[in-house]
Amino acid sequence: MHTIPLKLLTIIGESVLEDRLVRFLRDHGARGYTAYDVRGEGSRGVRSAHPDERNVKITTVVSPQVADAILEALAREYFPFYAVIAYVEEVHVVRGEKYI
Amino acid sequence: MHTIPLKLLTIIGESVLEDRLVRFLRDHGARGYTAYDVRGEGSRGVRSAHPDERNVKITTVVSPQVADAILEALAREYFPFYAVIAYVEEVHVVRGEKYI
Amino acid sequence: MHTIPLKLLTIIGESVLEDRLVRFLRDHGARGYTAYDVRGEGSRGVRSAHPDERNVKITTVVSPQVADAILEALAREYFPFYAVIAYVEEVHVVRGEKYI
């Protein structure tokens, strides 16, 4: 089956950031996204002061260039201010042309 | 730790397709699956006419051969008719023999 | 963008195991996690006796050494007794130093 290698970018942050992060992804070139609620604790090893606080996991399939642009902007605009986690994986996508 | 390299196949589509997609996966050789509700927008860059419409994300761990058979059948039977997204990742699985 | 290659470890099991699995991950070196409810069927190809039973998917970003330690301990302490699935993927993480 013909697939195209692309990047699956995952961002995890507080639920209140969802709309803003979705706009942010679009502004940097993402053409779609998936979001769902998660619970958890960050890598700082301490429970949040608000343990009931919901987090959101947002994933988007993008080109390597768009992934890089998003990570650069996240590092500049979000990481100094919010407990946001981001990582990138290699995926092989059917009809991947749609994402470029 | 001994692991086996396999394929993690992800399909995202409208929630109404869930039962059908699960049967479809089984019919093409998948031996298990995980499903959960997500929200989001497709890669066509337009909001759905039904923004409240739920999507489902289904993942399954399969052999490379089964992954390929599923993607081929998806491209033939789903992609022309439904807004379905599919991608494959490499995963390393403990007790991977169970999935082959 | 500078990223660090790490391991994304995923565990899927019965929801009743969540708290125990989270403690287990911490005890073996994980510094954070994400959990969410999923439905599905295992790789044994039979429906559970309790089809409404909820499963939980737990993911954590860890170093290769911690991933290996967790998989070894899972194989020893969980796999003989519970229908638990575990797999590992390679991810590239922004500010990955936090996870080591």
PDB file of N, CA and C in Angstrom, chain A residues 3-76:
ATOM      1  N   THR A   3       1.995   4.686   1.048  1.00  0.00           N
ATOM      2  CA  THR A   3       1.803   5.643   2.148  1.00  0.00           C
ATOM      3  C   THR A   3       2.880   6.715   2.061  1.00  0.00           C
ATOM      4  N   ILE A   4       2.661   7.815   2.773  1.00  0.00           N
ATOM      5  CA  ILE A   4       3.620   8.919   2.790  1.00  0.00           C
ATOM      6  C   ILE A   4       4.115   9.109   4.221  1.00  0.00           C
ATOM      7  N   PRO A   5       5.448   9.186   4.410  1.00  0.00           N
ATOM      8  CA  PRO A   5       5.963   9.413   5.771  1.00  0.00           C
ATOM      9  C   PRO A   5       5.724  10.851   6.202  1.00  0.00           C
ATOM     10  N   LEU A   6       5.045  11.006   7.323  1.00  0.00           N
ATOM     11  CA  LEU A   6       4.758  12.336   7.848  1.00  0.00           C
ATOM     12  C   LEU A   6       5.030  12.332   9.347  1.00  0.00           C
ATOM     13  N   LYS A   7       4.694  13.429  10.027  1.00  0.00           N
ATOM     14  CA  LYS A   7       4.913  13.526  11.462  1.00  0.00           C
ATOM     15  C   LYS A   7       3.585  13.570  12.208  1.00  0.00           C
ATOM     16  N   LEU A   8       3.488  12.749  13.245  1.00  0.00           N
ATOM     17  CA  LEU A   8       2.346  12.826  14.161  1.00  0.00           C
ATOM     18  C   LEU A   8       2.819  13.632  15.360  1.00  0.00           C
ATOM     19  N   LEU A   9       2.254  14.820  15.532  1.00  0.00           N
ATOM     20  CA  LEU A   9       2.676  15.708  16.613  1.00  0.00           C
ATOM     21  C   LEU A   9       1.629  15.668  17.716  1.00  0.00           C
ATOM     22  N   THR A  10       2.071  15.443  18.948  1.00  0.00           N
ATOM     23  CA  THR A  10       1.172  15.362  20.100  1.00  0.00           C
ATOM     24  C   THR A  10       1.481  16.485  21.080  1.00  0.00           C
ATOM     25  N   ILE A  11       0.445  17.174  21.516  1.00  0.00           N
ATOM     26  CA  ILE A  11       0.589  18.204  22.551  1.00  0.00           C
ATOM     27  C   ILE A  11      -0.349  17.846  23.699  1.00  0.00           C
ATOM     28  N   ILE A  12       0.138  17.890  24.930  1.00  0.00           N
ATOM     29  CA  ILE A  12      -0.699  17.670  26.103  1.00  0.00           C
ATOM     30  C   ILE A  12      -0.617  18.921  26.981  1.00  0.00           C
ATOM     31  N   GLY A  13      -1.782  19.434  27.365  1.00  0.00           N
ATOM     32  CA  GLY A  13      -1.800  20.639  28.200  1.00  0.00           C
ATOM     33  C   GLY A  13      -3.118  20.749  28.941  1.00  0.00           C
ATOM     34  N   GLU A  14      -3.274  21.817  29.688  1.00  0.00           N
ATOM     35  CA  GLU A  14      -4.533  22.031  30.411  1.00  0.00           C
ATOM     36  C   GLU A  14      -5.697  22.212  29.439  1.00  0.00           C
ATOM     37  N   SER A  15      -6.862  21.681  29.815  1.00  0.00           N
ATOM     38  CA  SER A  15      -8.038  21.729  28.932  1.00  0.00           C
ATOM     39  C   SER A  15      -8.417  23.160  28.545  1.00  0.00           C
ATOM     40  N   VAL A  16      -8.181  24.110  29.426  1.00  0.00           N
ATOM     41  CA  VAL A  16      -8.553  25.494  29.112  1.00  0.00           C
ATOM     42  C   VAL A  16      -7.776  26.041  27.917  1.00  0.00           C
ATOM     43  N   LEU A  17      -6.669  25.395  27.579  1.00  0.00           N
ATOM     44  CA  LEU A  17      -5.852  25.857  26.448  1.00  0.00           C
ATOM     45  C   LEU A  17      -6.314  25.294  25.106  1.00  0.00           C
ATOM     46  N   GLU A  18      -7.312  24.394  25.114  1.00  0.00           N
ATOM     47  CA  GLU A  18      -7.631  23.665  23.874  1.00  0.00           C
ATOM     48  C   GLU A  18      -7.915  24.567  22.666  1.00  0.00           C
ATOM     49  N   ASP A  19      -8.856  25.492  22.812  1.00  0.00           N
ATOM     50  CA  ASP A  19      -9.221  26.327  21.655  1.00  0.00           C
ATOM     51  C   ASP A  19      -8.024  27.127  21.153  1.00  0.00           C
ATOM     52  N   ARG A  20      -7.273  27.640  22.108  1.00  0.00           N
ATOM     53  CA  ARG A  20      -6.106  28.435  21.747  1.00  0.00           C
ATOM     54  C   ARG A  20      -5.059  27.600  21.027  1.00  0.00           C
ATOM     55  N   LEU A  21      -4.831  26.369  21.520  1.00  0.00           N
ATOM     56  CA  LEU A  21      -3.848  25.490  20.879  1.00  0.00           C
ATOM     57  C   LEU A  21      -4.309  25.082  19.476  1.00  0.00           C
ATOM     58  N   VAL A  22      -5.601  24.861  19.312  1.00  0.00           N
ATOM     59  CA  VAL A  22      -6.115  24.480  17.990  1.00  0.00           C
ATOM     60  C   VAL A  22      -5.896  25.623  16.995  1.00  0.00           C
ATOM     61  N   ARG A  23      -6.195  26.842  17.420  1.00  0.00           N
ATOM     62  CA  ARG A  23      -5.941  27.997  16.527  1.00  0.00           C
ATOM     63  C   ARG A  23      -4.450  28.118  16.231  1.00  0.00           C
ATOM     64  N   PHE A  24      -3.664  27.934  17.274  1.00  0.00           N
ATOM     65  CA  PHE A  24      -2.203  27.988  17.145  1.00  0.00           C
ATOM     66  C   PHE A  24      -1.707  26.972  16.110  1.00  0.00           C
ATOM     67  N   LEU A  25      -2.224  25.735  16.171  1.00  0.00           N
ATOM     68  CA  LEU A  25      -1.818  24.701  15.205  1.00  0.00           C
ATOM     69  C   LEU A  25      -2.185  25.117  13.788  1.00  0.00           C
ATOM     70  N   ARG A  26      -3.406  25.593  13.608  1.00  0.00           N
ATOM     71  CA  ARG A  26      -3.841  26.034  12.270  1.00  0.00           C
ATOM     72  C   ARG A  26      -2.983  27.183  11.757  1.00  0.00           C
ATOM     73  N   ASP A  27      -2.700  28.134  12.655  1.00  0.00           N
ATOM     74  CA  ASP A  27      -1.911  29.303  12.254  1.00  0.00           C
ATOM     75  C   ASP A  27      -0.519  28.903  11.781  1.00  0.00           C
ATOM     76  N   HIS A  28      -0.043  27.746  12.266  1.00  0.00           N
ATOM     77  CA  HIS A  28       1.298  27.307  11.867  1.00  0.00           C
ATOM     78  C   HIS A  28       1.268  26.225  10.805  1.00  0.00           C
ATOM     79  N   GLY A  29       0.096  25.990  10.189  1.00  0.00           N
ATOM     80  CA  GLY A  29       0.074  25.126   9.022  1.00  0.00           C
ATOM     81  C   GLY A  29      -0.599  23.770   9.165  1.00  0.00           C
ATOM     82  N   ALA A  30      -1.075  23.405  10.359  1.00  0.00           N
ATOM     83  CA  ALA A  30      -1.768  22.116  10.504  1.00  0.00           C
ATOM     84  C   ALA A  30      -3.125  22.197   9.802  1.00  0.00           C
ATOM     85  N   ARG A  31      -3.541  21.125   9.133  1.00  0.00           N
ATOM     86  CA  ARG A  31      -4.779  21.161   8.353  1.00  0.00           C
ATOM     87  C   ARG A  31      -5.883  20.347   8.996  1.00  0.00           C
ATOM     88  N   GLY A  32      -5.649  19.844  10.185  1.00  0.00           N
ATOM     89  CA  GLY A  32      -6.666  19.093  10.909  1.00  0.00           C
ATOM     90  C   GLY A  32      -6.092  18.724  12.258  1.00  0.00           C
ATOM     91  N   TYR A  33      -6.938  18.205  13.145  1.00  0.00           N
ATOM     92  CA  TYR A  33      -6.449  17.782  14.456  1.00  0.00           C
ATOM     93  C   TYR A  33      -7.466  16.857  15.088  1.00  0.00           C
ATOM     94  N   THR A  34      -7.030  16.161  16.136  1.00  0.00           N
ATOM     95  CA  THR A  34      -7.894  15.337  16.965  1.00  0.00           C
ATOM     96  C   THR A  34      -7.631  15.726  18.416  1.00  0.00           C
ATOM     97  N   ALA A  35      -8.676  15.859  19.225  1.00  0.00           N
ATOM     98  CA  ALA A  35      -8.497  16.217  20.637  1.00  0.00           C
ATOM     99  C   ALA A  35      -9.323  15.299  21.519  1.00  0.00           C
ATOM    100  N   TYR A  36      -8.788  14.952  22.688  1.00  0.00           N
ATOM    101  CA  TYR A  36      -9.570  14.173  23.649  1.00  0.00           C
ATOM    102  C   TYR A  36      -9.052  14.440  25.048  1.00  0.00           C
ATOM    103  N   ASP A  37      -9.961  14.248  26.027  1.00  0.00           N
ATOM    104  CA  ASP A  37      -9.648  14.552  27.419  1.00  0.00           C
ATOM    105  C   ASP A  37      -8.823  13.441  28.042  1.00  0.00           C
ATOM    106  N   VAL A  38      -7.849  13.841  28.813  1.00  0.00           N
ATOM    107  CA  VAL A  38      -7.020  12.870  29.526  1.00  0.00           C
ATOM    108  C   VAL A  38      -6.819  13.356  30.959  1.00  0.00           C
ATOM    109  N   ARG A  39      -6.378  12.440  31.816  1.00  0.00           N
ATOM    110  CA  ARG A  39      -5.970  12.835  33.161  1.00  0.00           C
ATOM    111  C   ARG A  39      -4.497  12.465  33.283  1.00  0.00           C
ATOM    112  N   GLY A  40      -3.848  12.943  34.334  1.00  0.00           N
ATOM    113  CA  GLY A  40      -2.442  12.595  34.461  1.00  0.00           C
ATOM    114  C   GLY A  40      -1.673  13.591  35.286  1.00  0.00           C
ATOM    115  N   GLU A  41      -0.398  13.352  35.329  1.00  0.00           N
ATOM    116  CA  GLU A  41       0.495  14.237  36.062  1.00  0.00           C
ATOM    117  C   GLU A  41       1.684  14.526  35.185  1.00  0.00           C
ATOM    118  N   GLY A  42       2.234  15.712  35.346  1.00  0.00           N
ATOM    119  CA  GLY A  42       3.358  16.128  34.517  1.00  0.00           C
ATOM    120  C   GLY A  42       4.635  15.461  34.961  1.00  0.00           C
ATOM    121  N   SER A  43       5.700  15.858  34.345  1.00  0.00           N
ATOM    122  CA  SER A  43       6.977  15.213  34.604  1.00  0.00           C
ATOM    123  C   SER A  43       7.682  15.835  35.799  1.00  0.00           C
ATOM    124  N   ARG A  44       7.008  16.799  36.450  1.00  0.00           N
ATOM    125  CA  ARG A  44       7.693  17.444  37.567  1.00  0.00           C
ATOM    126  C   ARG A  44       7.555  16.646  38.850  1.00  0.00           C
ATOM    127  N   GLY A  45       6.777  15.573  38.777  1.00  0.00           N
ATOM    128  CA  GLY A  45       6.727  14.638  39.901  1.00  0.00           C
ATOM    129  C   GLY A  45       5.909  15.090  41.081  1.00  0.00           C
ATOM    130  N   VAL A  46       5.172  16.178  40.902  1.00  0.00           N
ATOM    131  CA  VAL A  46       4.309  16.619  42.000  1.00  0.00           C
ATOM    132  C   VAL A  46       2.869  16.647  41.518  1.00  0.00           C
ATOM    133  N   ARG A  47       1.961  16.322  42.409  1.00  0.00           N
ATOM    134  CA  ARG A  47       0.540  16.416  42.081  1.00  0.00           C
ATOM    135  C   ARG A  47       0.169  17.872  41.900  1.00  0.00           C
ATOM    136  N   SER A  48      -0.721  18.121  40.970  1.00  0.00           N
ATOM    137  CA  SER A  48      -1.214  19.474  40.753  1.00  0.00           C
ATOM    138  C   SER A  48      -1.964  19.937  41.998  1.00  0.00           C
ATOM    139  N   ALA A  49      -1.985  21.248  42.205  1.00  0.00           N
ATOM    140  CA  ALA A  49      -2.774  21.814  43.300  1.00  0.00           C
ATOM    141  C   ALA A  49      -4.257  21.547  43.060  1.00  0.00           C
ATOM    142  N   HIS A  50      -4.600  21.292  41.798  1.00  0.00           N
ATOM    143  CA  HIS A  50      -5.995  21.020  41.425  1.00  0.00           C
ATOM    144  C   HIS A  50      -6.063  19.656  40.767  1.00  0.00           C
ATOM    145  N   PRO A  51      -6.113  18.612  41.592  1.00  0.00           N
ATOM    146  CA  PRO A  51      -6.021  17.268  41.024  1.00  0.00           C
ATOM    147  C   PRO A  51      -7.165  16.920  40.081  1.00  0.00           C
ATOM    148  N   ASP A  52      -8.284  17.658  40.140  1.00  0.00           N
ATOM    149  CA  ASP A  52      -9.420  17.343  39.275  1.00  0.00           C
ATOM    150  C   ASP A  52      -9.304  18.018  37.910  1.00  0.00           C
ATOM    151  N   GLU A  53      -8.340  18.875  37.802  1.00  0.00           N
ATOM    152  CA  GLU A  53      -8.075  19.602  36.575  1.00  0.00           C
ATOM    153  C   GLU A  53      -7.932  18.637  35.395  1.00  0.00           C
ATOM    154  N   ARG A  54      -8.642  18.932  34.313  1.00  0.00           N
ATOM    155  CA  ARG A  54      -8.577  18.065  33.140  1.00  0.00           C
ATOM    156  C   ARG A  54      -7.487  18.544  32.193  1.00  0.00           C
ATOM    157  N   ASN A  55      -6.860  17.594  31.565  1.00  0.00           N
ATOM    158  CA  ASN A  55      -5.916  17.916  30.507  1.00  0.00           C
ATOM    159  C   ASN A  55      -6.482  17.495  29.165  1.00  0.00           C
ATOM    160  N   VAL A  56      -5.923  18.018  28.118  1.00  0.00           N
ATOM    161  CA  VAL A  56      -6.346  17.637  26.779  1.00  0.00           C
ATOM    162  C   VAL A  56      -5.121  17.169  25.993  1.00  0.00           C
ATOM    163  N   LYS A  57      -5.337  16.161  25.172  1.00  0.00           N
ATOM    164  CA  LYS A  57      -4.287  15.639  24.301  1.00  0.00           C
ATOM    165  C   LYS A  57      -4.715  15.974  22.884  1.00  0.00           C
ATOM    166  N   ILE A  58      -3.888  16.699  22.186  1.00  0.00           N
ATOM    167  CA  ILE A  58      -4.205  17.104  20.817  1.00  0.00           C
ATOM    168  C   ILE A  58      -3.167  16.498  19.891  1.00  0.00           C
ATOM    169  N   THR A  59      -3.621  15.822  18.841  1.00  0.00           N
ATOM    170  CA  THR A  59      -2.679  15.270  17.868  1.00  0.00           C
ATOM    171  C   THR A  59      -2.994  15.819  16.489  1.00  0.00           C
ATOM    172  N   THR A  60      -1.954  15.955  15.682  1.00  0.00           N
ATOM    173  CA  THR A  60      -2.132  16.429  14.314  1.00  0.00           C
ATOM    174  C   THR A  60      -1.084  15.776  13.420  1.00  0.00           C
ATOM    175  N   VAL A  61      -1.473  15.453  12.201  1.00  0.00           N
ATOM    176  CA  VAL A  61      -0.547  14.870  11.222  1.00  0.00           C
ATOM    177  C   VAL A  61      -0.094  15.981  10.288  1.00  0.00           C
ATOM    178  N   VAL A  62       1.207  16.205  10.247  1.00  0.00           N
ATOM    179  CA  VAL A  62       1.743  17.332   9.474  1.00  0.00           C
ATOM    180  C   VAL A  62       3.040  16.949   8.762  1.00  0.00           C
ATOM    181  N   SER A  63       3.478  17.808   7.861  1.00  0.00           N
ATOM    182  CA  SER A  63       4.776  17.609   7.200  1.00  0.00           C
ATOM    183  C   SER A  63       5.897  17.863   8.205  1.00  0.00           C
ATOM    184  N   PRO A  64       7.105  17.377   7.932  1.00  0.00           N
ATOM    185  CA  PRO A  64       8.236  17.647   8.830  1.00  0.00           C
ATOM    186  C   PRO A  64       8.476  19.147   9.025  1.00  0.00           C
ATOM    187  N   GLN A  65       8.277  19.925   7.969  1.00  0.00           N
ATOM    188  CA  GLN A  65       8.511  21.371   8.070  1.00  0.00           C
ATOM    189  C   GLN A  65       7.493  22.024   9.000  1.00  0.00           C
ATOM    190  N   VAL A  66       6.244  21.629   8.864  1.00  0.00           N
ATOM    191  CA  VAL A  66       5.199  22.199   9.731  1.00  0.00           C
ATOM    192  C   VAL A  66       5.410  21.749  11.179  1.00  0.00           C
ATOM    193  N   ALA A  67       5.791  20.480  11.363  1.00  0.00           N
ATOM    194  CA  ALA A  67       6.072  19.988  12.723  1.00  0.00           C
ATOM    195  C   ALA A  67       7.141  20.851  13.376  1.00  0.00           C
ATOM    196  N   ASP A  68       8.185  21.131  12.625  1.00  0.00           N
ATOM    197  CA  ASP A  68       9.286  21.914  13.167  1.00  0.00           C
ATOM    198  C   ASP A  68       8.859  23.343  13.500  1.00  0.00           C
ATOM    199  N   ALA A  69       8.066  23.927  12.623  1.00  0.00           N
ATOM    200  CA  ALA A  69       7.580  25.298  12.865  1.00  0.00           C
ATOM    201  C   ALA A  69       6.705  25.337  14.118  1.00  0.00           C
ATOM    202  N   ILE A  70       5.869  24.318  14.294  1.00  0.00           N
ATOM    203  CA  ILE A  70       4.993  24.275  15.470  1.00  0.00           C
ATOM    204  C   ILE A  70       5.824  24.114  16.747  1.00  0.00           C
ATOM    205  N   LEU A  71       6.810  23.214  16.727  1.00  0.00           N
ATOM    206  CA  LEU A  71       7.636  23.003  17.926  1.00  0.00           C
ATOM    207  C   LEU A  71       8.425  24.255  18.292  1.00  0.00           C
ATOM    208  N   GLU A  72       8.956  24.945  17.280  1.00  0.00           N
ATOM    209  CA  GLU A  72       9.698  26.187  17.537  1.00  0.00           C
ATOM    210  C   GLU A  72       8.798  27.220  18.208  1.00  0.00           C
ATOM    211  N   ALA A  73       7.586  27.360  17.677  1.00  0.00           N
ATOM    212  CA  ALA A  73       6.656  28.363  18.218  1.00  0.00           C
ATOM    213  C   ALA A  73       6.157  27.969  19.604  1.00  0.00           C
ATOM    214  N   LEU A  74       5.933  26.655  19.800  1.00  0.00           N
ATOM    215  CA  LEU A  74       5.529  26.178  21.133  1.00  0.00           C
ATOM    216  C   LEU A  74       6.599  26.511  22.160  1.00  0.00           C
ATOM    217  N   ALA A  75       7.839  26.249  21.804  1.00  0.00           N
ATOM    218  CA  ALA A  75       8.952  26.475  22.736  1.00  0.00           C
ATOM    219  C   ALA A  75       9.048  27.947  23.120  1.00  0.00           C
ATOM    220  N   ARG A  76       8.684  28.806  22.174  1.00  0.00           N
ATOM    221  CA  ARG A  76       8.810  30.251  22.387  1.00  0.00           C
ATOM    222  C   ARG A  76       7.588  30.798  23.116  1.00  0.00           C
TER     223      ARG A  76
END
